[in-house]
mmCIF file of C-alpha atoms in Angstrom:
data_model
loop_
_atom_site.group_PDB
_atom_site.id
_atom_site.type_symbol
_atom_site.label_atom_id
_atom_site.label_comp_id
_atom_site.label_asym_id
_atom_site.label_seq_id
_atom_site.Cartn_x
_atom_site.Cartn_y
_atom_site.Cartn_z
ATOM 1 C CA UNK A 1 -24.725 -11.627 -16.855
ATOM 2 C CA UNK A 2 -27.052 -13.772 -17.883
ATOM 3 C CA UNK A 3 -26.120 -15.817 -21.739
ATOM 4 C CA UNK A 4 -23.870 -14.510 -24.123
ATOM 5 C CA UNK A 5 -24.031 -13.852 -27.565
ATOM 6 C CA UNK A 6 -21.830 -16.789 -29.239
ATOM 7 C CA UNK A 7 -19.941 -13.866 -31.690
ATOM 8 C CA UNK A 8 -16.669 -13.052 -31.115
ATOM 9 C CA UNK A 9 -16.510 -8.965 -30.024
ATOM 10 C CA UNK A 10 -13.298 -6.702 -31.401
ATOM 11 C CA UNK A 11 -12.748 -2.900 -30.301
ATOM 12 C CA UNK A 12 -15.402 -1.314 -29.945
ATOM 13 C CA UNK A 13 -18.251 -3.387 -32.008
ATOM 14 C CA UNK A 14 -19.786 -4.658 -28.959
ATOM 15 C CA UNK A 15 -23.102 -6.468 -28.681
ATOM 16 C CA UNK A 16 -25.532 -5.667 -26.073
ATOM 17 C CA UNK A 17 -27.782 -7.684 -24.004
ATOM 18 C CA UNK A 18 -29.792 -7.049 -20.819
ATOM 19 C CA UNK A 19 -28.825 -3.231 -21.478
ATOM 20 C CA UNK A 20 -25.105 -3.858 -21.276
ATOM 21 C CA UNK A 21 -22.079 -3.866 -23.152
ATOM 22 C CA UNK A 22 -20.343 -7.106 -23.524
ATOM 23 C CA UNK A 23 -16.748 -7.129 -24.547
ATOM 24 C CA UNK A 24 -14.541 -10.083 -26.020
ATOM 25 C CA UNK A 25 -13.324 -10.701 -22.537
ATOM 26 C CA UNK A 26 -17.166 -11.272 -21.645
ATOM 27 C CA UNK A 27 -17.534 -8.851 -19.074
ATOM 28 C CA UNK A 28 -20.826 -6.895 -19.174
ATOM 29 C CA UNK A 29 -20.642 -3.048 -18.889
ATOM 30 C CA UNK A 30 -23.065 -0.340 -17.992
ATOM 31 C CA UNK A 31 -22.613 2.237 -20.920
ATOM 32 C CA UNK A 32 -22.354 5.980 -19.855
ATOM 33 C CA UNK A 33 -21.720 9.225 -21.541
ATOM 34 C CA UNK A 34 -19.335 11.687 -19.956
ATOM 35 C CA UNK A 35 -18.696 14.807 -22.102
ATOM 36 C CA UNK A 36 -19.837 13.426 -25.234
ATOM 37 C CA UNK A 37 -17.725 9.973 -24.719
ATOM 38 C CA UNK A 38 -19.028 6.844 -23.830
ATOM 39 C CA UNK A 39 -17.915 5.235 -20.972
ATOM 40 C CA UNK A 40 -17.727 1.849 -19.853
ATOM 41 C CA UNK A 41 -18.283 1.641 -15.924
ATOM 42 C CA UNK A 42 -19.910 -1.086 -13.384
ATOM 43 C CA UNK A 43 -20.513 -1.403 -10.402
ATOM 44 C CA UNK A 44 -19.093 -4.116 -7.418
ATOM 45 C CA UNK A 45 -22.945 -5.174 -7.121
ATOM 46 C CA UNK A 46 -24.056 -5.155 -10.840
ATOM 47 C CA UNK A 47 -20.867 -7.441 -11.437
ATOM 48 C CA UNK A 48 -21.582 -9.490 -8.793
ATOM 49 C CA UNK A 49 -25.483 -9.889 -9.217
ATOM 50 C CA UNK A 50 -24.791 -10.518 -12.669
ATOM 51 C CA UNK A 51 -22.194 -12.946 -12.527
ATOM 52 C CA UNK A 52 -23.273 -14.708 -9.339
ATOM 53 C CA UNK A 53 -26.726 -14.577 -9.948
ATOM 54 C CA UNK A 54 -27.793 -15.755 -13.804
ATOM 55 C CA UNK A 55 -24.186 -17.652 -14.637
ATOM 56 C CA UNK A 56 -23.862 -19.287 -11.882
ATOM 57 C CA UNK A 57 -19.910 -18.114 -11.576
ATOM 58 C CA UNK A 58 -17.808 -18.521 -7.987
ATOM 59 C CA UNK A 59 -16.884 -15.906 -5.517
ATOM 60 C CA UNK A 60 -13.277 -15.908 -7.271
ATOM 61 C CA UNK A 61 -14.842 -15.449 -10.486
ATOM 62 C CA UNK A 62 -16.369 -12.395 -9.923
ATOM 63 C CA UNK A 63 -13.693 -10.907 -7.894
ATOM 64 C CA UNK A 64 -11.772 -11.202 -11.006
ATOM 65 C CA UNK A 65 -14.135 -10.065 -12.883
ATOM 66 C CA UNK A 66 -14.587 -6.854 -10.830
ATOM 67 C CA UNK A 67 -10.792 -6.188 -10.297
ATOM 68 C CA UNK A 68 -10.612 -6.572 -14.321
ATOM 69 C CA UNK A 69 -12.446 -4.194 -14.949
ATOM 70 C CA UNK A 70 -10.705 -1.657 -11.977
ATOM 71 C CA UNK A 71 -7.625 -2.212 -14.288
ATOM 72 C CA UNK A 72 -9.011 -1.599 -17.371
ATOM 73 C CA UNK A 73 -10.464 2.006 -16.084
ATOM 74 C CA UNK A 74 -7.102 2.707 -15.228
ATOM 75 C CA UNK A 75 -5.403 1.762 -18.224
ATOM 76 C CA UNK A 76 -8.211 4.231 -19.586
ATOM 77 C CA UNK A 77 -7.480 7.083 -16.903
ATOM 78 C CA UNK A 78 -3.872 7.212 -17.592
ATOM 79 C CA UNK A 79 -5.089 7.068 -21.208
ATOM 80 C CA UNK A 80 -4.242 4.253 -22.557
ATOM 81 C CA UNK A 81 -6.434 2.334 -24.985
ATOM 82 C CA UNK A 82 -6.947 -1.197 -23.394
ATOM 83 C CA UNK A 83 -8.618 -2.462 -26.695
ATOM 84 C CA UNK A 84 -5.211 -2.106 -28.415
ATOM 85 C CA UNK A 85 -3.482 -5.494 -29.253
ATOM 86 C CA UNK A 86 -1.226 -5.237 -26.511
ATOM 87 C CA UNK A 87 -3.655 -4.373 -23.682
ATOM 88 C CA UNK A 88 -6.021 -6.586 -24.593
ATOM 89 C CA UNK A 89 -5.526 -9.599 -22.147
ATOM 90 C CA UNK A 90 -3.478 -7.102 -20.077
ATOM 91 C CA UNK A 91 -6.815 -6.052 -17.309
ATOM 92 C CA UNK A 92 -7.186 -9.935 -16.811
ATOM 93 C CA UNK A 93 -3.205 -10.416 -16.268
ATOM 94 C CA UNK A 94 -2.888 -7.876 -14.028
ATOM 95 C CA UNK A 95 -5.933 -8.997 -11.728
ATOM 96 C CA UNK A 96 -4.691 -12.776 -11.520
ATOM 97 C CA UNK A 97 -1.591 -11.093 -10.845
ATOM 98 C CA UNK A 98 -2.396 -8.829 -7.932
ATOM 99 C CA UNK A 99 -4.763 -11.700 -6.448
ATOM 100 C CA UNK A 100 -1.782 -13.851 -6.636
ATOM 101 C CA UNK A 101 0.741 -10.790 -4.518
ATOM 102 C CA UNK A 102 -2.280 -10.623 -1.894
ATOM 103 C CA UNK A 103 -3.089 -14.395 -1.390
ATOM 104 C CA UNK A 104 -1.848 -14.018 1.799
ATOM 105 C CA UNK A 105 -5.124 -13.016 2.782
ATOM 106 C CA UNK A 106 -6.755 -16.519 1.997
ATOM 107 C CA UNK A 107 -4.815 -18.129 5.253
ATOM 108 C CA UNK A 108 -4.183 -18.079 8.456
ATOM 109 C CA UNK A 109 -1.504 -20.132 11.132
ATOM 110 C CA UNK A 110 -3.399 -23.033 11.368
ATOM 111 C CA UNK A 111 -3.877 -23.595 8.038
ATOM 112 C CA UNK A 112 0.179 -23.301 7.402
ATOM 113 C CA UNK A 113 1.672 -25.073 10.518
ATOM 114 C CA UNK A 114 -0.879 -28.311 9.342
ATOM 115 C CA UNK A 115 0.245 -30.045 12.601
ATOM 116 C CA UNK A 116 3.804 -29.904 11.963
ATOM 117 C CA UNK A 117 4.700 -29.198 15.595
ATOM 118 C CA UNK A 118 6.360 -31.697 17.293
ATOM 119 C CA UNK A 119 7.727 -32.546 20.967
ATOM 120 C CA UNK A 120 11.492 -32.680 20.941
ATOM 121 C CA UNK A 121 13.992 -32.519 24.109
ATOM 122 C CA UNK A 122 16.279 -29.305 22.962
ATOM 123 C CA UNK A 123 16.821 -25.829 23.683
ATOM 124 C CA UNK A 124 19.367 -25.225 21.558
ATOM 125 C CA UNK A 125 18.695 -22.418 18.960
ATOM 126 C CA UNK A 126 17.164 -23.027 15.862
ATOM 127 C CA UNK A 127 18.220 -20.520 12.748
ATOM 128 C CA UNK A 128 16.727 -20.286 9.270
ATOM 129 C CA UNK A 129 18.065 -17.313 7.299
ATOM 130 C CA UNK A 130 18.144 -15.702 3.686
ATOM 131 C CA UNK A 131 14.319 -17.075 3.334
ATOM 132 C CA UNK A 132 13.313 -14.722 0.040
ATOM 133 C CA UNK A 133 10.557 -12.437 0.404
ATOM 134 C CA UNK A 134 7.904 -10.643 -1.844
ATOM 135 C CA UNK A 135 5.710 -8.253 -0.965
ATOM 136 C CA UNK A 136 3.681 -5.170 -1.731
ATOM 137 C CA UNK A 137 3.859 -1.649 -0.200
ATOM 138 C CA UNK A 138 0.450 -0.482 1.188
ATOM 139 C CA UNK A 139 1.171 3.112 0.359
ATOM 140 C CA UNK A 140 2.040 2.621 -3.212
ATOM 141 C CA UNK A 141 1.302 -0.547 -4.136
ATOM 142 C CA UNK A 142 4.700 -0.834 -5.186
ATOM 143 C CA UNK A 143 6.962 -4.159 -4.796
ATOM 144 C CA UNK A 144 8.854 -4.806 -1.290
ATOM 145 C CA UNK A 145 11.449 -7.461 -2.218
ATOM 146 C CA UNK A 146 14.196 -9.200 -0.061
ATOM 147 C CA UNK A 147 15.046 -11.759 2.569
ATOM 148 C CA UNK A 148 13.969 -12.557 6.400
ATOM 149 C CA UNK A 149 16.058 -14.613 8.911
ATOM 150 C CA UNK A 150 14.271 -16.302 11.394
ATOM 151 C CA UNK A 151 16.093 -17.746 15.006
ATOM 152 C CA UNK A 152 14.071 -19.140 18.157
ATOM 153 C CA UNK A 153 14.770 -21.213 21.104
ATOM 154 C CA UNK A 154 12.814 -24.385 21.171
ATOM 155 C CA UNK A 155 10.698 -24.787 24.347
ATOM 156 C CA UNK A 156 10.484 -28.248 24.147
ATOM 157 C CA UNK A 157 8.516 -28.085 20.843
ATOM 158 C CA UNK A 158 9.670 -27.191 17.487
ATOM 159 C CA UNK A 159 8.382 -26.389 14.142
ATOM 160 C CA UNK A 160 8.834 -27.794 10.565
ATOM 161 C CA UNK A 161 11.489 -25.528 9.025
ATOM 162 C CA UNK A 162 9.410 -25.169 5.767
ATOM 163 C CA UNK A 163 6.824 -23.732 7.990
ATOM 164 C CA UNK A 164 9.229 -20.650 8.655
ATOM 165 C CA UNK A 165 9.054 -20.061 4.914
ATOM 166 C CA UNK A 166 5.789 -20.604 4.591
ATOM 167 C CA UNK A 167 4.962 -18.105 7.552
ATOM 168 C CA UNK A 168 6.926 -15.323 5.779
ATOM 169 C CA UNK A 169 5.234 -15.933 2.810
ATOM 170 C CA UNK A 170 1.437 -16.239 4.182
ATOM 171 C CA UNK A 171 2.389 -12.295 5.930
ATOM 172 C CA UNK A 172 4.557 -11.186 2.827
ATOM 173 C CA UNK A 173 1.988 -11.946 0.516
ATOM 174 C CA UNK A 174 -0.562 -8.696 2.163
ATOM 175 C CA UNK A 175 -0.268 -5.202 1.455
ATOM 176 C CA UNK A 176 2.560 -4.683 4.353
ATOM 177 C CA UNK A 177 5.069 -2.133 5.882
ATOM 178 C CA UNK A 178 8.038 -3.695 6.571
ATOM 179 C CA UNK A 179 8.101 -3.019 10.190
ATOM 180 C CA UNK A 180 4.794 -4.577 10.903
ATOM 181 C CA UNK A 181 5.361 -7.896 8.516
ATOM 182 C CA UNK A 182 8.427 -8.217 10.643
ATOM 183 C CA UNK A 183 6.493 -8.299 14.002
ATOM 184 C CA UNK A 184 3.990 -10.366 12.778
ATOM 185 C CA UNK A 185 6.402 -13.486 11.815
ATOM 186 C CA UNK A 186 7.954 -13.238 15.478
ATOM 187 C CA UNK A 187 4.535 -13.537 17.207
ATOM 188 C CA UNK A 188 3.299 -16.396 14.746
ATOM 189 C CA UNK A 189 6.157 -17.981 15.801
ATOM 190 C CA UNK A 190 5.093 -17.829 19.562
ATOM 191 C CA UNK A 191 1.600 -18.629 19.191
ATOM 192 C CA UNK A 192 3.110 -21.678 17.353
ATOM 193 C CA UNK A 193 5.091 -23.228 19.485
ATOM 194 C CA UNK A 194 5.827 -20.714 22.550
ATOM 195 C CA UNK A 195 9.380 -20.675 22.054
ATOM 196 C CA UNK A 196 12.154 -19.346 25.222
ATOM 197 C CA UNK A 197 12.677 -16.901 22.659
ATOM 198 C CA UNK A 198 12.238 -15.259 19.216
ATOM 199 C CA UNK A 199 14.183 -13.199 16.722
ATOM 200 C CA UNK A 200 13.364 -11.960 13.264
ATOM 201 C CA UNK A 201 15.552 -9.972 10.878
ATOM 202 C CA UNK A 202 14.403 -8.601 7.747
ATOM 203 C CA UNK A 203 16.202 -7.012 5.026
ATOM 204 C CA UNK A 204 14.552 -5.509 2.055
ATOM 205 C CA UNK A 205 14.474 -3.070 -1.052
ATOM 206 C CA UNK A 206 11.815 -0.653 -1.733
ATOM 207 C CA UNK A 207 10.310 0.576 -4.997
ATOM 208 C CA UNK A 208 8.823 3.136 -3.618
ATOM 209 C CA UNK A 209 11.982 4.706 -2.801
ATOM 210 C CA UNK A 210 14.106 3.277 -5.587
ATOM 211 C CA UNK A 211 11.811 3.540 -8.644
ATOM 212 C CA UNK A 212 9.566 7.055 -7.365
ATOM 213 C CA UNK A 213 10.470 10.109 -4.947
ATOM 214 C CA UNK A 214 13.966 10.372 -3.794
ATOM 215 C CA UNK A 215 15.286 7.398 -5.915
ATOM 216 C CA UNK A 216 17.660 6.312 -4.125
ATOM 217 C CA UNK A 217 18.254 2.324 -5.815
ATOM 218 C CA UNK A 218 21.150 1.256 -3.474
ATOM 219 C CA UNK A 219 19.552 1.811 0.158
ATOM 220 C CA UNK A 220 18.109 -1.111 1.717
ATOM 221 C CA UNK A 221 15.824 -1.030 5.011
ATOM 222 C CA UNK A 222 16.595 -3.619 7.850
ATOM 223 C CA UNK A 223 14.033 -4.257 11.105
ATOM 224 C CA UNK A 224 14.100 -6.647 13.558
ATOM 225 C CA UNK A 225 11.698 -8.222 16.278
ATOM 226 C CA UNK A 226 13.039 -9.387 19.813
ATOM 227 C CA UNK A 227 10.950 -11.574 21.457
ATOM 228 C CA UNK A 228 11.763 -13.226 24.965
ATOM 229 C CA UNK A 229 15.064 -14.016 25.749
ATOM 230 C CA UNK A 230 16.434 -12.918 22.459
ATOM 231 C CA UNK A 231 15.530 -9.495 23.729
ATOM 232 C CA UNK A 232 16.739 -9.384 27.420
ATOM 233 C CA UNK A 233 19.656 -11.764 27.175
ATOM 234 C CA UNK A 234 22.487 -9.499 25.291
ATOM 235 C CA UNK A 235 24.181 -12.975 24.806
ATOM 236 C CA UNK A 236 21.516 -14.900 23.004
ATOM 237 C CA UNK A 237 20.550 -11.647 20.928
ATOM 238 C CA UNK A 238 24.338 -11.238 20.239
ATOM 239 C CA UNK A 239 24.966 -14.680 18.792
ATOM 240 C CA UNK A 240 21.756 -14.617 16.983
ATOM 241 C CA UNK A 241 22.895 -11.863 15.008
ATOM 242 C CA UNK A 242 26.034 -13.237 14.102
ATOM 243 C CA UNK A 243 24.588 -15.799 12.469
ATOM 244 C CA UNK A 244 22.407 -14.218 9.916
#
């Protein structure tokens, strides 16, 4: 958005350059009137031809900048005032916080496993369990919280425990249903290593059934994934389970 005026902006005395608004948060603003009120709206491109283009600000920067200003229309939908003390800050929070929930996004396997596969002369199973989990509920966008237990049978490779945590979080951290996150950490684990077998138990709480619709706080959803011989040997499957 070009340069800013040096003057510090409060409520509503904003000062205008370029034909926008600027704000004390220095985010420009395309002033419309709707009904006889203005409006403060922009556009993904004017944001990012603005801020990309004359000041020279990152990818990142302009993502926050546009998913501030989606937050601060809602505040304003719901009708809130976000240049009230309180709400001030409160559109930049909530961006850094929601790009923060989704940062899943920004990797992929490779990137987590960093090489920490190694050769090793067992079969025996391998169990990490109660490995927290947060994530976010792509119908609501309402917080999925709770633990995943992980088992496999090494193939004559295995895998860094931390990078069972971090594979739960790289998935958990995306806009998920619970049954697909699930499925996705089992078949990370065999493109990892290619384990005899595979199981994955997840155990959660949902706010969008505990804080909106039936309300029901105490219910708790469990799924699992079966992979190999932790799905056609009753044995295997049976003492996996027994131990998470």
């Amino acid at each position: 958005m070009t340069k800013y005026l040096d003057n510090k902006v409060n409520g509503n005395e904003n000062c205008k350059q370029n034909g926008y608004d600027i704000n004390n948060n220095g985010i420009g603003y395309d002033v419309k009137q709707v009904n006889g009120i203005h409006r403060k709206s922009v556009t993904n491109e004017q944001v990012v031809s603005k801020t990309n283009g004359a000041n020279g600000l990152s990818d990142k920067e302009a993502q926050l900048a546009r998913l501030s200003q989606i937050y601060r229309d809602l505040l304003e939908t719901i009708g809130e005032d976000p240049d009230r003390q309180g709400l001030l800050k409160t559109p930049e929070r909530a961006a850094k916080a929601m790009l923060y929930f989704t940062s899943g996004y920004q990797f992929n396997l490779n990137d987590i496993l960093n090489e920490a596969v190694f050769d090793e002369d067992t079969d025996e199973m391998v169990i990490v369990k109660d490995i927290e989990m947060f994530s976010y509920c792509e119908h609501h966008l309402v917080p999925i919280y709770g633990k995943v237990s992980i088992g496999y049978l090494p193939n004559n490779k295995v895998l860094g425990l931390s990078k069972l945590a971090r594979i739960v979080e790289m998935y958990a951290r995306r806009l998920q249903v619970q049954e697909r996150l699930t499925k996705q950490i089992a078949e990370a684990l065999v493109e990892a290593i290619n384990p005899a077998g595979v199981g994955v138990v997840v155990e959660a709480n949902h706010m969008c059934m505990s804080s909106r619709g039936v309300q029901k706080i105490n219910s708790k959803t469990i799924t699992s994934c079966m992979i190999g011989e932790f799905r056609d040997n009753p044995k295997t499957r049976e003492e996996f389970l027994s131990l998470v």
